Amino acid sequence: MWGGAEVGGATAPSPLGRFGGLRTRDVDAFRSAAGGLLSTHSIVVPRGDGAPFDGEVRSARIADLGMIYLEQGVPVDVDILDRIDYYDLMLAVGGSNRLELVDADGGAVIDGAGAALLSPRMRARMRMDGAYRQLHLRLERAAVHERLESLVGRPVGGPVVFDVALDLGGPGMRSWSNALRLLLRDLDDEAGLAAEPAMSRHWRDLLITGLLVAQPHSHSALVHESGPDRVHPKVFQRALDHIDAGLRGPLSVPDVAAHAGVGVRSLQRAFQERLGITPSAYILGERLDRVRAELLDARVDRTVTDTSYAWGFTHPSRFAAMYRRRFGESPSQTRDRAIR
C-alpha cells in the first residue's frame, strides 16, 4: 500500500528509498537505531523460523514530523518498554502486525486496510509476521495540540487521545491516505519539494489536521461542533507577525493565510472581528504608517518616492492619494515639516 505493491511482477520500492539508513543482521544494532528514532523496546525472534534476521532502518523529517521505515525479514515479537511521549502512527508497507495495548483495553491489526495510532502515555506489544514492513509517523504532542487549538479557535485543556485502530478505507482516512502517498512520492523524487523548509510545515499541518478531523479522539466533538471560521489568538498573532516581517516585499492575503495555517475566509473574518478591517486594509495601513514614520525622521536621507518604493508602493500618484486620505496631508508636506 505504501510502496510495496506488485508492479509488473516486481515489488515497487519501499518508502524513503532516497534516505540513507542502517542495514544489519544484528538485532541489537537494529533495536538501537529504531529506538533512537522512536522508543525503547525489546525484540524477540521466535525460534524455529530458520530465516536470518535482516533489519533495515530509514528515516526522514518533515518539519518536526518524523517518518521512519523499518523491516526485519523474520517474525518478531516487540514490546514497547516505556510509555511514549509522542504520537506513533503505524502503517503496513507489507505483511501484518497484531498490536495490543499494555495496561489498557484495545488493539489493532496493522495491514493494508488497517493502521494503529498510539497516543502519549500508551504502551503496546506487537507480533509481526516475517513479511511485515512498517512505516511510522512520529507526531509531536505540541504540534498536535497546536493544530487542535487552531481548528477550534480557542485553548483546549487536556491531552488529545486518539482511538487506536484506524480504518484506512473510511471516507476521511481514505482522503488522508492519498495525501500521505503524495508526500511519500514527492520525498522519493529528487526534484520533489516536500523536504523544502518552506513546504515541510504545511505538509506536517495537513497530515495532523486530517487526523484530527477524520480519526476519532478525545476532542472530536469539539472539532466538529466548532465553527469553521474561528481563528485562535495565537494563530492570529502569527498572521500579524508574518505581515510585520513582510511589509517591504510582496505580501498577499492568501500568503498570510497559508503562513498562519488557516483559510482566507477564516483570516478575513478574524480581522473583521478583532480589528474591524480587512487583512488588505490592515496591510495597506501598516505600510503607510511605516512610510510616514520614515518621512518624519530627519535622519533618513531618502526621497519621498524612494521611501514609498521601499515599502511596496509602486504607483506614486496612487500612493500620494492614499497617504493624503489617511493622514490629511501630502507625503511631501510631511517630509518638509520634518527637515525644517
Short mmCIF file of C-alpha atoms in Angstrom, two decimals:
data_model
loop_
_atom_site.label_atom_id
_atom_site.label_comp_id
_atom_site.label_asym_id
_atom_site.label_seq_id
_atom_site.Cartn_x
_atom_site.Cartn_y
_atom_site.Cartn_z
CA MET A 1 0.00 0.00 0.00
CA TRP A 2 2.79 2.43 0.84
CA GLY A 3 5.23 1.49 -1.90
CA GLY A 4 5.36 -2.31 -1.62
CA ALA A 5 2.66 -3.28 -4.11
CA GLU A 6 3.38 -5.58 -7.00
CA VAL A 7 4.04 -3.65 -10.21
CA GLY A 8 4.64 -5.63 -13.41
CA GLY A 9 5.61 -8.70 -11.39
CA ALA A 10 8.19 -6.85 -9.29
CA THR A 11 7.87 -5.24 -5.88
CA ALA A 12 7.89 -1.45 -6.05
CA PRO A 13 10.49 0.37 -3.96
CA SER A 14 9.55 0.88 -0.32
CA PRO A 15 9.11 4.40 1.10
CA LEU A 16 12.04 6.71 1.90
CA GLY A 17 14.28 4.89 -0.58
CA ARG A 18 16.38 8.03 -1.16
CA PHE A 19 17.19 8.36 2.53
CA GLY A 20 20.21 6.59 3.92
CA GLY A 21 19.92 4.28 6.87
CA LEU A 22 21.06 1.08 8.51
CA ARG A 23 21.03 -2.43 7.05
CA THR A 24 22.05 -5.08 9.54
CA ARG A 25 21.67 -8.70 10.65
CA ASP A 26 22.44 -7.67 14.21
CA VAL A 27 19.22 -7.47 16.24
CA ASP A 28 20.82 -5.24 18.89
CA ALA A 29 22.09 -2.76 16.30
CA PHE A 30 18.63 -2.64 14.70
CA ARG A 31 16.93 -2.16 18.08
CA SER A 32 19.32 0.65 19.00
CA ALA A 33 18.77 2.51 15.71
CA ALA A 34 14.98 2.13 15.77
CA GLY A 35 14.80 3.02 19.46
CA GLY A 36 16.74 6.22 18.88
CA LEU A 37 14.06 7.36 16.43
CA LEU A 38 11.01 6.06 18.31
CA SER A 39 11.10 4.50 21.79
CA THR A 40 12.97 1.88 23.78
CA HIS A 41 11.68 -1.60 23.11
CA SER A 42 12.58 -5.26 23.25
CA ILE A 43 12.71 -7.57 20.23
CA VAL A 44 12.34 -11.33 20.45
CA VAL A 45 12.87 -13.52 17.37
CA PRO A 46 10.89 -16.75 17.93
CA ARG A 47 12.91 -19.94 17.46
CA GLY A 48 12.31 -22.31 14.63
CA ASP A 49 11.77 -19.83 11.78
CA GLY A 50 15.14 -20.56 10.20
CA ALA A 51 15.43 -17.34 8.21
CA PRO A 52 18.14 -14.89 9.33
CA PHE A 53 17.24 -11.55 10.85
CA ASP A 54 17.64 -8.88 8.13
CA GLY A 55 16.86 -5.45 9.53
CA GLU A 56 16.67 -2.08 7.81
CA VAL A 57 16.08 1.39 9.25
CA ARG A 58 15.48 4.55 7.18
CA SER A 59 14.18 7.92 8.29
CA ALA A 60 13.31 11.42 7.11
CA ARG A 61 11.96 14.56 8.76
CA ILE A 62 9.27 16.96 7.57
CA ALA A 63 9.45 19.94 9.93
CA ASP A 64 9.24 18.14 13.30
CA LEU A 65 7.34 15.18 11.83
CA GLY A 66 9.44 12.02 11.87
CA MET A 67 8.96 9.37 9.17
CA ILE A 68 10.61 6.03 9.92
CA TYR A 69 10.70 2.91 7.74
CA LEU A 70 11.54 -0.44 9.41
CA GLU A 71 11.75 -4.05 8.29
CA GLN A 72 13.26 -7.15 9.91
CA GLY A 73 12.76 -10.02 7.47
CA VAL A 74 11.57 -12.55 10.09
CA PRO A 75 8.65 -12.82 12.52
CA VAL A 76 9.37 -10.84 15.70
CA ASP A 77 7.65 -10.00 18.97
CA VAL A 78 8.13 -6.40 20.06
CA ASP A 79 7.38 -4.87 23.45
CA ILE A 80 7.48 -1.07 23.91
CA LEU A 81 9.18 -0.73 27.29
CA ASP A 82 8.39 2.89 28.20
CA ARG A 83 5.21 4.92 27.84
CA ILE A 84 5.70 7.05 24.74
CA ASP A 85 5.65 10.87 24.88
CA TYR A 86 4.58 11.43 21.25
CA TYR A 87 2.01 10.07 18.78
CA ASP A 88 3.08 6.97 16.85
CA LEU A 89 1.08 6.17 13.71
CA MET A 90 1.99 2.72 12.33
CA LEU A 91 1.22 1.67 8.74
CA ALA A 92 1.96 -1.59 6.93
CA VAL A 93 4.06 -1.47 3.78
CA GLY A 94 3.71 -5.26 3.60
CA GLY A 95 2.67 -8.15 5.85
CA SER A 96 0.74 -7.66 9.06
CA ASN A 97 1.19 -6.87 12.73
CA ARG A 98 -1.13 -7.59 15.66
CA LEU A 99 -0.92 -4.88 18.31
CA GLU A 100 -2.39 -4.88 21.80
CA LEU A 101 -2.17 -2.18 24.45
CA VAL A 102 -0.38 -2.80 27.75
CA ASP A 103 -2.31 -1.89 30.93
CA ALA A 104 -5.36 -0.84 28.88
CA ASP A 105 -8.00 -2.31 26.63
CA GLY A 106 -7.64 -2.03 22.89
CA GLY A 107 -5.55 -3.03 19.95
CA ALA A 108 -5.44 -3.17 16.17
CA VAL A 109 -4.42 -5.24 13.20
CA ILE A 110 -1.93 -3.31 11.08
CA ASP A 111 -2.11 -4.38 7.44
CA GLY A 112 -3.15 -2.95 4.09
CA ALA A 113 -6.61 -1.99 5.39
CA GLY A 114 -5.85 -1.00 8.96
CA ALA A 115 -3.31 1.00 10.94
CA ALA A 116 -2.72 1.91 14.57
CA LEU A 117 -2.17 5.22 16.33
CA LEU A 118 -0.67 5.28 19.81
CA SER A 119 -1.13 8.43 21.89
CA PRO A 120 1.23 9.72 24.59
CA ARG A 121 1.37 7.63 27.80
CA MET A 122 0.50 4.42 25.94
CA ARG A 123 2.47 1.18 25.72
CA ALA A 124 1.92 -1.72 23.38
CA ARG A 125 3.04 -5.23 22.47
CA MET A 126 3.21 -6.35 18.86
CA ARG A 127 3.53 -9.64 16.98
CA MET A 128 4.83 -9.06 13.47
CA ASP A 129 4.92 -11.66 10.71
CA GLY A 130 8.02 -12.19 8.59
CA ALA A 131 6.68 -10.13 5.69
CA TYR A 132 5.82 -7.15 7.85
CA ARG A 133 7.43 -3.89 6.76
CA GLN A 134 6.34 -0.78 8.58
CA LEU A 135 6.15 2.96 8.21
CA HIS A 136 5.91 5.06 11.37
CA LEU A 137 4.83 8.68 11.54
CA ARG A 138 6.10 10.30 14.72
CA LEU A 139 3.92 13.31 15.62
CA GLU A 140 4.98 15.57 18.48
CA ARG A 141 2.47 16.42 21.20
CA ALA A 142 2.93 20.18 20.90
CA ALA A 143 2.26 20.13 17.15
CA VAL A 144 -0.94 18.10 17.55
CA HIS A 145 -2.22 20.33 20.35
CA GLU A 146 -1.44 23.48 18.36
CA ARG A 147 -3.36 22.21 15.34
CA LEU A 148 -6.32 21.27 17.55
CA GLU A 149 -6.49 24.77 19.04
CA SER A 150 -6.24 26.27 15.57
CA LEU A 151 -9.20 24.17 14.44
CA VAL A 152 -11.48 25.01 17.36
CA GLY A 153 -10.39 28.63 17.72
CA ARG A 154 -9.61 28.60 21.44
CA PRO A 155 -7.35 26.99 24.07
CA VAL A 156 -8.10 23.34 24.81
CA GLY A 157 -7.32 21.65 28.09
CA GLY A 158 -6.42 18.01 28.45
CA PRO A 159 -4.50 15.66 26.17
CA VAL A 160 -5.60 14.50 22.73
CA VAL A 161 -6.13 10.73 22.91
CA PHE A 162 -6.93 9.05 19.59
CA ASP A 163 -8.75 5.77 19.06
CA VAL A 164 -6.00 3.23 18.46
CA ALA A 165 -7.42 1.41 15.44
CA LEU A 166 -7.60 3.26 12.10
CA ASP A 167 -9.76 2.18 9.17
CA LEU A 168 -7.80 3.37 6.16
CA GLY A 169 -10.77 2.66 3.89
CA GLY A 170 -13.09 5.04 5.71
CA PRO A 171 -14.11 8.23 3.85
CA GLY A 172 -11.95 10.63 5.84
CA MET A 173 -8.97 8.34 6.25
CA ARG A 174 -9.04 7.39 2.57
CA SER A 175 -8.52 11.04 1.67
CA TRP A 176 -5.83 11.36 4.35
CA SER A 177 -4.05 8.27 2.97
CA ASN A 178 -3.98 9.78 -0.52
CA ALA A 179 -2.26 12.88 0.88
CA LEU A 180 0.34 10.71 2.61
CA ARG A 181 1.01 8.77 -0.60
CA LEU A 182 1.59 12.04 -2.45
CA LEU A 183 4.03 13.17 0.23
CA LEU A 184 5.95 9.88 0.10
CA ARG A 185 6.21 10.00 -3.69
CA ASP A 186 7.48 13.57 -3.50
CA LEU A 187 10.08 12.68 -0.87
CA ASP A 188 11.49 9.96 -3.11
CA ASP A 189 11.62 12.32 -6.10
CA GLU A 190 14.98 14.08 -6.38
CA ALA A 191 13.16 17.16 -7.69
CA GLY A 192 10.46 16.99 -5.01
CA LEU A 193 9.57 19.99 -2.86
CA ALA A 194 8.24 18.25 0.27
CA ALA A 195 11.54 18.44 2.17
CA GLU A 196 12.00 22.15 1.44
CA PRO A 197 11.65 24.20 4.67
CA ALA A 198 9.02 26.44 3.09
CA MET A 199 6.85 23.38 2.33
CA SER A 200 7.56 20.98 5.19
CA ARG A 201 5.49 22.72 7.89
CA HIS A 202 2.45 22.80 5.59
CA TRP A 203 2.75 19.06 4.92
CA ARG A 204 3.01 18.36 8.65
CA ASP A 205 -0.01 20.54 9.41
CA LEU A 206 -2.03 18.92 6.61
CA LEU A 207 -1.45 15.41 7.97
CA ILE A 208 -2.15 16.37 11.59
CA THR A 209 -5.28 18.32 10.69
CA GLY A 210 -6.54 15.39 8.63
CA LEU A 211 -6.13 13.04 11.58
CA LEU A 212 -7.88 15.43 13.96
CA VAL A 213 -10.85 15.67 11.58
CA ALA A 214 -11.05 12.06 10.35
CA GLN A 215 -9.88 9.88 13.26
CA PRO A 216 -11.99 9.80 16.47
CA HIS A 217 -10.26 11.21 19.56
CA SER A 218 -11.00 12.70 22.95
CA HIS A 219 -11.82 16.15 21.50
CA SER A 220 -13.62 15.08 18.32
CA ALA A 221 -16.93 16.61 19.40
CA LEU A 222 -15.23 19.96 19.91
CA VAL A 223 -13.65 19.80 16.44
CA HIS A 224 -16.90 19.04 14.68
CA GLU A 225 -19.04 21.44 16.71
CA SER A 226 -16.70 24.42 16.25
CA GLY A 227 -17.40 26.93 13.53
CA PRO A 228 -15.08 26.64 10.52
CA ASP A 229 -14.05 30.28 10.56
CA ARG A 230 -12.77 30.69 14.12
CA VAL A 231 -9.11 31.58 14.47
CA HIS A 232 -7.16 31.05 17.69
CA PRO A 233 -5.49 34.21 19.09
CA LYS A 234 -2.05 32.63 18.74
CA VAL A 235 -2.76 31.88 15.09
CA PHE A 236 -3.99 35.43 14.55
CA GLN A 237 -0.82 36.80 16.13
CA ARG A 238 1.22 34.58 13.81
CA ALA A 239 -0.56 36.24 10.88
CA LEU A 240 0.23 39.71 12.27
CA ASP A 241 3.88 38.78 12.80
CA HIS A 242 4.12 37.50 9.22
CA ILE A 243 2.68 40.75 7.92
CA ASP A 244 5.06 42.81 10.05
CA ALA A 245 8.07 40.89 8.74
CA GLY A 246 6.98 41.06 5.09
CA LEU A 247 5.81 44.64 4.63
CA ARG A 248 8.75 45.58 2.44
CA GLY A 249 8.14 42.79 -0.09
CA PRO A 250 5.29 41.13 -1.98
CA LEU A 251 2.57 40.22 0.51
CA SER A 252 -0.86 38.82 -0.31
CA VAL A 253 -3.76 37.78 1.88
CA PRO A 254 -3.56 34.14 0.66
CA ASP A 255 0.15 34.13 1.57
CA VAL A 256 -0.63 35.36 5.09
CA ALA A 257 -3.42 32.80 5.50
CA ALA A 258 -1.17 29.96 4.33
CA HIS A 259 1.58 31.01 6.74
CA ALA A 260 -0.88 31.12 9.65
CA GLY A 261 -2.34 27.74 8.66
CA VAL A 262 -5.93 28.95 8.12
CA GLY A 263 -8.19 29.60 5.15
CA VAL A 264 -8.52 33.03 3.55
CA ARG A 265 -12.15 33.30 4.62
CA SER A 266 -11.26 32.48 8.24
CA LEU A 267 -8.49 35.06 8.22
CA GLN A 268 -10.77 37.74 6.79
CA ARG A 269 -13.41 37.07 9.42
CA ALA A 270 -10.81 37.16 12.20
CA PHE A 271 -9.56 40.58 11.06
CA GLN A 272 -13.12 41.92 10.92
CA GLU A 273 -13.93 40.57 14.39
CA ARG A 274 -10.72 41.73 16.07
CA LEU A 275 -9.74 44.90 14.19
CA GLY A 276 -12.84 45.87 12.23
CA ILE A 277 -10.99 45.93 8.88
CA THR A 278 -9.96 43.53 6.15
CA PRO A 279 -6.47 41.99 6.02
CA SER A 280 -5.73 44.02 2.86
CA ALA A 281 -6.70 47.26 4.60
CA TYR A 282 -4.52 46.35 7.58
CA ILE A 283 -1.50 45.66 5.34
CA LEU A 284 -2.04 48.94 3.48
CA GLY A 285 -2.37 50.90 6.72
CA GLU A 286 0.77 49.36 8.19
CA ARG A 287 2.77 50.22 5.07
CA LEU A 288 1.51 53.80 5.07
CA ASP A 289 2.38 54.14 8.76
CA ARG A 290 5.93 52.90 8.09
CA VAL A 291 6.33 55.42 5.26
CA ARG A 292 5.13 58.24 7.48
CA ALA A 293 7.49 57.24 10.29
CA GLU A 294 10.46 57.46 7.90
CA LEU A 295 9.30 60.73 6.36
CA LEU A 296 9.12 62.24 9.85
CA ASP A 297 12.64 61.06 10.69
CA ALA A 298 15.07 63.80 9.63
CA ARG A 299 17.94 61.32 9.90
CA VAL A 300 16.59 59.30 6.93
CA ASP A 301 18.24 60.68 3.78
CA ARG A 302 15.81 59.39 1.17
CA THR A 303 13.28 61.00 -1.16
CA VAL A 304 9.54 60.52 -0.79
CA THR A 305 9.49 58.36 -3.93
CA ASP A 306 12.32 56.14 -2.74
CA THR A 307 10.71 55.75 0.68
CA SER A 308 7.36 54.76 -0.78
CA TYR A 309 9.01 52.23 -3.11
CA ALA A 310 10.88 50.73 -0.16
CA TRP A 311 7.54 49.93 1.49
CA GLY A 312 5.89 48.37 -1.54
CA PHE A 313 4.18 51.33 -3.26
CA THR A 314 4.95 51.21 -6.98
CA HIS A 315 2.47 53.84 -8.27
CA PRO A 316 3.44 57.32 -6.96
CA SER A 317 0.12 59.00 -7.75
CA ARG A 318 -1.95 56.26 -6.10
CA PHE A 319 0.39 56.27 -3.11
CA ALA A 320 0.06 60.06 -2.69
CA ALA A 321 -3.74 59.85 -2.79
CA MET A 322 -3.88 57.04 -0.23
CA TYR A 323 -1.41 58.88 2.01
CA ARG A 324 -3.49 62.09 1.95
CA ARG A 325 -6.69 60.19 2.77
CA ARG A 326 -5.05 58.56 5.80
CA PHE A 327 -3.05 61.49 7.20
CA GLY A 328 -4.76 64.61 5.83
CA GLU A 329 -1.64 65.93 4.12
CA SER A 330 0.64 65.02 1.23
CA PRO A 331 3.82 62.97 1.72
CA SER A 332 5.93 65.98 0.69
CA GLN A 333 4.26 68.14 3.34
CA THR A 334 5.11 65.55 5.97
CA ARG A 335 8.70 65.43 4.79
CA ASP A 336 9.08 69.22 4.60
CA ARG A 337 7.90 69.57 8.19
CA ALA A 338 10.45 67.00 9.37
CA ILE A 339 13.52 68.62 7.78
CA ARG A 340 12.85 72.29 8.56
#
